[in-house]
């Protein structure tokens, strides 16, 4: 089964989406580009790698991935001649606004990391084969170009108003969606129903209130995998009631609590959940244990 690229290939928590193909071969020698090279890395100050040795690169039949922290029109022109190029990783604060990658006809994955001064997604507009797009860094971003794409995976770690997200929902074939730094209003949750093929969705769990996740649970199909659980039991026990694990609700400003010490807090969560979904809040039981590991490294217990 085809698996989401950006969610399964990771290199660590600081750069979670900068994975490449299994069995990659690094080449830093600017004097030779062998016919068997599949992964090409162009480091800072090595732009001559694509200019001085252009004859060796143009039409190269094996290169599948190019990673660079510099990009200009000359480099794009060379990349457009690579028939097997599937992935482009770009990490640079400044990208010329005039650049467009639509000529990369076989490119399926584009990773734009640390592109802090990127103002729009016009650089990827009309890319015919693009399936996966990862963007991290911009504080503002014009998303109109998303309406020209037909993505299966989209991950954005940036900050901009939710009112500018309309083009996202034109990508109705999305299977994986990560909106790391985006804060949609709870009343806009219903728009996610338009994504009929969605299989996995992720948000920054500390950025949204509990009612947001309650609304999302009522909107999303049960088959959609999500990176939050509304209520879990931690391995940490209550100091007043030894042997009784604490509860932890999803959402910002939610601290662990004991329902025996704070019954009104649990009641408040239950009322909120029921009012939004029409069903009772599932409260984990103490006697049915299944251990897991949370994103912050704390042990917790899942209950079904």
mmCIF file with all atom_site columns, N, CA and C in Angstrom, residues 92-99 112 114-124 135-145 158-161 164:
data_model
loop_
_atom_site.group_PDB
_atom_site.id
_atom_site.type_symbol
_atom_site.label_atom_id
_atom_site.label_alt_id
_atom_site.label_comp_id
_atom_site.label_asym_id
_atom_site.label_entity_id
_atom_site.label_seq_id
_atom_site.pdbx_PDB_ins_code
_atom_site.Cartn_x
_atom_site.Cartn_y
_atom_site.Cartn_z
_atom_site.occupancy
_atom_site.B_iso_or_equiv
_atom_site.pdbx_formal_charge
_atom_site.auth_seq_id
_atom_site.auth_comp_id
_atom_site.auth_asym_id
_atom_site.auth_atom_id
_atom_site.pdbx_PDB_model_num
ATOM 1   N N  . UNK A 1 92  ? 16.545 27.315 1.955   1.00 0.00 ? 92  UNK A N  1
ATOM 2   C CA . UNK A 1 92  ? 17.167 28.620 1.763   1.00 0.00 ? 92  UNK A CA 1
ATOM 3   C C  . UNK A 1 92  ? 16.191 29.710 2.157   1.00 0.00 ? 92  UNK A C  1
ATOM 4   N N  . UNK A 1 93  ? 16.686 30.733 2.816   1.00 0.00 ? 93  UNK A N  1
ATOM 5   C CA . UNK A 1 93  ? 15.800 31.798 3.291   1.00 0.00 ? 93  UNK A CA 1
ATOM 6   C C  . UNK A 1 93  ? 15.270 32.660 2.164   1.00 0.00 ? 93  UNK A C  1
ATOM 7   N N  . UNK A 1 94  ? 16.053 32.810 1.119   1.00 0.00 ? 94  UNK A N  1
ATOM 8   C CA . UNK A 1 94  ? 15.632 33.678 0.021   1.00 0.00 ? 94  UNK A CA 1
ATOM 9   C C  . UNK A 1 94  ? 15.493 32.875 -1.261  1.00 0.00 ? 94  UNK A C  1
ATOM 10  N N  . UNK A 1 95  ? 14.310 32.924 -1.846  1.00 0.00 ? 95  UNK A N  1
ATOM 11  C CA . UNK A 1 95  ? 14.064 32.282 -3.123  1.00 0.00 ? 95  UNK A CA 1
ATOM 12  C C  . UNK A 1 95  ? 13.529 33.338 -4.077  1.00 0.00 ? 95  UNK A C  1
ATOM 13  N N  . UNK A 1 96  ? 14.155 33.516 -5.244  1.00 0.00 ? 96  UNK A N  1
ATOM 14  C CA . UNK A 1 96  ? 13.655 34.521 -6.196  1.00 0.00 ? 96  UNK A CA 1
ATOM 15  C C  . UNK A 1 96  ? 12.183 34.286 -6.513  1.00 0.00 ? 96  UNK A C  1
ATOM 16  N N  . UNK A 1 97  ? 11.398 35.340 -6.440  1.00 0.00 ? 97  UNK A N  1
ATOM 17  C CA . UNK A 1 97  ? 9.957  35.221 -6.652  1.00 0.00 ? 97  UNK A CA 1
ATOM 18  C C  . UNK A 1 97  ? 9.594  34.828 -8.076  1.00 0.00 ? 97  UNK A C  1
ATOM 19  N N  . UNK A 1 98  ? 10.524 35.000 -9.010  1.00 0.00 ? 98  UNK A N  1
ATOM 20  C CA . UNK A 1 98  ? 10.236 34.704 -10.408 1.00 0.00 ? 98  UNK A CA 1
ATOM 21  C C  . UNK A 1 98  ? 10.400 33.222 -10.752 1.00 0.00 ? 98  UNK A C  1
ATOM 22  N N  . UNK A 1 99  ? 10.964 32.430 -9.855  1.00 0.00 ? 99  UNK A N  1
ATOM 23  C CA . UNK A 1 99  ? 11.226 31.025 -10.161 1.00 0.00 ? 99  UNK A CA 1
ATOM 24  C C  . UNK A 1 99  ? 9.934  30.208 -10.158 1.00 0.00 ? 99  UNK A C  1
ATOM 25  N N  . UNK A 1 112 ? 10.301 22.328 0.972   1.00 0.00 ? 112 UNK A N  1
ATOM 26  C CA . UNK A 1 112 ? 10.788 23.696 1.119   1.00 0.00 ? 112 UNK A CA 1
ATOM 27  C C  . UNK A 1 112 ? 10.984 23.951 2.609   1.00 0.00 ? 112 UNK A C  1
ATOM 28  N N  . UNK A 1 114 ? 12.896 25.878 5.859   1.00 0.00 ? 114 UNK A N  1
ATOM 29  C CA . UNK A 1 114 ? 13.574 27.101 6.301   1.00 0.00 ? 114 UNK A CA 1
ATOM 30  C C  . UNK A 1 114 ? 13.510 28.192 5.232   1.00 0.00 ? 114 UNK A C  1
ATOM 31  N N  . UNK A 1 115 ? 12.421 28.233 4.478   1.00 0.00 ? 115 UNK A N  1
ATOM 32  C CA . UNK A 1 115 ? 12.249 29.250 3.439   1.00 0.00 ? 115 UNK A CA 1
ATOM 33  C C  . UNK A 1 115 ? 11.521 30.447 4.070   1.00 0.00 ? 115 UNK A C  1
ATOM 34  N N  . UNK A 1 116 ? 12.188 31.141 4.946   1.00 0.00 ? 116 UNK A N  1
ATOM 35  C CA . UNK A 1 116 ? 11.569 32.157 5.787   1.00 0.00 ? 116 UNK A CA 1
ATOM 36  C C  . UNK A 1 116 ? 11.055 33.362 5.016   1.00 0.00 ? 116 UNK A C  1
ATOM 37  N N  . UNK A 1 117 ? 11.657 33.657 3.883   1.00 0.00 ? 117 UNK A N  1
ATOM 38  C CA . UNK A 1 117 ? 11.239 34.835 3.130   1.00 0.00 ? 117 UNK A CA 1
ATOM 39  C C  . UNK A 1 117 ? 10.392 34.475 1.907   1.00 0.00 ? 117 UNK A C  1
ATOM 40  N N  . UNK A 1 118 ? 9.943  33.239 1.853   1.00 0.00 ? 118 UNK A N  1
ATOM 41  C CA . UNK A 1 118 ? 9.045  32.844 0.774   1.00 0.00 ? 118 UNK A CA 1
ATOM 42  C C  . UNK A 1 118 ? 7.695  33.526 0.972   1.00 0.00 ? 118 UNK A C  1
ATOM 43  N N  . UNK A 1 119 ? 7.217  34.228 -0.036  1.00 0.00 ? 119 UNK A N  1
ATOM 44  C CA . UNK A 1 119 ? 5.990  35.007 0.081   1.00 0.00 ? 119 UNK A CA 1
ATOM 45  C C  . UNK A 1 119 ? 4.773  34.322 -0.530  1.00 0.00 ? 119 UNK A C  1
ATOM 46  N N  . UNK A 1 120 ? 4.998  33.407 -1.464  1.00 0.00 ? 120 UNK A N  1
ATOM 47  C CA . UNK A 1 120 ? 3.879  32.710 -2.094  1.00 0.00 ? 120 UNK A CA 1
ATOM 48  C C  . UNK A 1 120 ? 4.331  31.329 -2.545  1.00 0.00 ? 120 UNK A C  1
ATOM 49  N N  . UNK A 1 121 ? 3.360  30.491 -2.892  1.00 0.00 ? 121 UNK A N  1
ATOM 50  C CA . UNK A 1 121 ? 3.660  29.154 -3.409  1.00 0.00 ? 121 UNK A CA 1
ATOM 51  C C  . UNK A 1 121 ? 3.666  29.124 -4.935  1.00 0.00 ? 121 UNK A C  1
ATOM 52  N N  . UNK A 1 122 ? 3.832  30.284 -5.550  1.00 0.00 ? 122 UNK A N  1
ATOM 53  C CA . UNK A 1 122 ? 3.876  30.341 -7.010  1.00 0.00 ? 122 UNK A CA 1
ATOM 54  C C  . UNK A 1 122 ? 5.007  29.504 -7.576  1.00 0.00 ? 122 UNK A C  1
ATOM 55  N N  . UNK A 1 123 ? 6.034  29.255 -6.769  1.00 0.00 ? 123 UNK A N  1
ATOM 56  C CA . UNK A 1 123 ? 7.180  28.475 -7.236  1.00 0.00 ? 123 UNK A CA 1
ATOM 57  C C  . UNK A 1 123 ? 6.768  27.060 -7.633  1.00 0.00 ? 123 UNK A C  1
ATOM 58  N N  . UNK A 1 124 ? 5.698  26.526 -7.028  1.00 0.00 ? 124 UNK A N  1
ATOM 59  C CA . UNK A 1 124 ? 5.260  25.163 -7.358  1.00 0.00 ? 124 UNK A CA 1
ATOM 60  C C  . UNK A 1 124 ? 3.966  25.150 -8.173  1.00 0.00 ? 124 UNK A C  1
ATOM 61  N N  . UNK A 1 135 ? 6.221  22.543 3.439   1.00 0.00 ? 135 UNK A N  1
ATOM 62  C CA . UNK A 1 135 ? 6.678  23.931 3.563   1.00 0.00 ? 135 UNK A CA 1
ATOM 63  C C  . UNK A 1 135 ? 6.900  24.236 5.034   1.00 0.00 ? 135 UNK A C  1
ATOM 64  N N  . UNK A 1 136 ? 8.066  24.787 5.322   1.00 0.00 ? 136 UNK A N  1
ATOM 65  C CA . UNK A 1 136 ? 8.355  25.160 6.701   1.00 0.00 ? 136 UNK A CA 1
ATOM 66  C C  . UNK A 1 136 ? 9.144  26.459 6.731   1.00 0.00 ? 136 UNK A C  1
ATOM 67  N N  . UNK A 1 137 ? 8.674  27.428 7.525   1.00 0.00 ? 137 UNK A N  1
ATOM 68  C CA . UNK A 1 137 ? 9.451  28.635 7.732   1.00 0.00 ? 137 UNK A CA 1
ATOM 69  C C  . UNK A 1 137 ? 8.731  29.949 7.544   1.00 0.00 ? 137 UNK A C  1
ATOM 70  N N  . UNK A 1 138 ? 7.899  30.123 6.491   1.00 0.00 ? 138 UNK A N  1
ATOM 71  C CA . UNK A 1 138 ? 7.308  31.442 6.248   1.00 0.00 ? 138 UNK A CA 1
ATOM 72  C C  . UNK A 1 138 ? 6.353  31.870 7.359   1.00 0.00 ? 138 UNK A C  1
ATOM 73  N N  . UNK A 1 139 ? 6.320  33.166 7.612   1.00 0.00 ? 139 UNK A N  1
ATOM 74  C CA . UNK A 1 139 ? 5.371  33.718 8.580   1.00 0.00 ? 139 UNK A CA 1
ATOM 75  C C  . UNK A 1 139 ? 4.099  34.195 7.886   1.00 0.00 ? 139 UNK A C  1
ATOM 76  N N  . UNK A 1 140 ? 4.220  34.505 6.617   1.00 0.00 ? 140 UNK A N  1
ATOM 77  C CA . UNK A 1 140 ? 3.054  34.816 5.781   1.00 0.00 ? 140 UNK A CA 1
ATOM 78  C C  . UNK A 1 140 ? 3.254  34.113 4.450   1.00 0.00 ? 140 UNK A C  1
ATOM 79  N N  . UNK A 1 141 ? 2.173  33.677 3.841   1.00 0.00 ? 141 UNK A N  1
ATOM 80  C CA . UNK A 1 141 ? 2.312  32.908 2.613   1.00 0.00 ? 141 UNK A CA 1
ATOM 81  C C  . UNK A 1 141 ? 1.025  32.977 1.804   1.00 0.00 ? 141 UNK A C  1
ATOM 82  N N  . UNK A 1 142 ? 1.160  33.331 0.532   1.00 0.00 ? 142 UNK A N  1
ATOM 83  C CA . UNK A 1 142 ? 0.030  33.341 -0.387  1.00 0.00 ? 142 UNK A CA 1
ATOM 84  C C  . UNK A 1 142 ? -0.154 31.920 -0.922  1.00 0.00 ? 142 UNK A C  1
ATOM 85  N N  . UNK A 1 143 ? -1.325 31.344 -0.665  1.00 0.00 ? 143 UNK A N  1
ATOM 86  C CA . UNK A 1 143 ? -1.565 29.940 -0.996  1.00 0.00 ? 143 UNK A CA 1
ATOM 87  C C  . UNK A 1 143 ? -2.372 29.738 -2.273  1.00 0.00 ? 143 UNK A C  1
ATOM 88  N N  . UNK A 1 144 ? -2.562 30.769 -3.055  1.00 0.00 ? 144 UNK A N  1
ATOM 89  C CA . UNK A 1 144 ? -3.407 30.652 -4.241  1.00 0.00 ? 144 UNK A CA 1
ATOM 90  C C  . UNK A 1 144 ? -2.933 29.543 -5.177  1.00 0.00 ? 144 UNK A C  1
ATOM 91  N N  . UNK A 1 145 ? -1.631 29.313 -5.233  1.00 0.00 ? 145 UNK A N  1
ATOM 92  C CA . UNK A 1 145 ? -1.090 28.301 -6.150  1.00 0.00 ? 145 UNK A CA 1
ATOM 93  C C  . UNK A 1 145 ? -1.548 26.896 -5.798  1.00 0.00 ? 145 UNK A C  1
ATOM 94  N N  . UNK A 1 158 ? 3.960  26.771 9.244   1.00 0.00 ? 158 UNK A N  1
ATOM 95  C CA . UNK A 1 158 ? 4.103  28.205 9.077   1.00 0.00 ? 158 UNK A CA 1
ATOM 96  C C  . UNK A 1 158 ? 2.881  28.874 9.693   1.00 0.00 ? 158 UNK A C  1
ATOM 97  N N  . UNK A 1 159 ? 2.878  30.197 9.682   1.00 0.00 ? 159 UNK A N  1
ATOM 98  C CA . UNK A 1 159 ? 1.827  30.924 10.387  1.00 0.00 ? 159 UNK A CA 1
ATOM 99  C C  . UNK A 1 159 ? 1.189  31.953 9.458   1.00 0.00 ? 159 UNK A C  1
ATOM 100 N N  . UNK A 1 160 ? -0.109 31.816 9.238   1.00 0.00 ? 160 UNK A N  1
ATOM 101 C CA . UNK A 1 160 ? -0.844 32.776 8.428   1.00 0.00 ? 160 UNK A CA 1
ATOM 102 C C  . UNK A 1 160 ? -2.326 32.640 8.742   1.00 0.00 ? 160 UNK A C  1
ATOM 103 N N  . UNK A 1 161 ? -3.115 33.615 8.391   1.00 0.00 ? 161 UNK A N  1
ATOM 104 C CA . UNK A 1 161 ? -4.537 33.598 8.742   1.00 0.00 ? 161 UNK A CA 1
ATOM 105 C C  . UNK A 1 161 ? -5.277 32.438 8.092   1.00 0.00 ? 161 UNK A C  1
ATOM 106 N N  . UNK A 1 164 ? -7.115 32.585 4.573   1.00 0.00 ? 164 UNK A N  1
ATOM 107 C CA . UNK A 1 164 ? -6.416 32.430 3.311   1.00 0.00 ? 164 UNK A CA 1
ATOM 108 C C  . UNK A 1 164 ? -6.233 30.971 2.921   1.00 0.00 ? 164 UNK A C  1
#
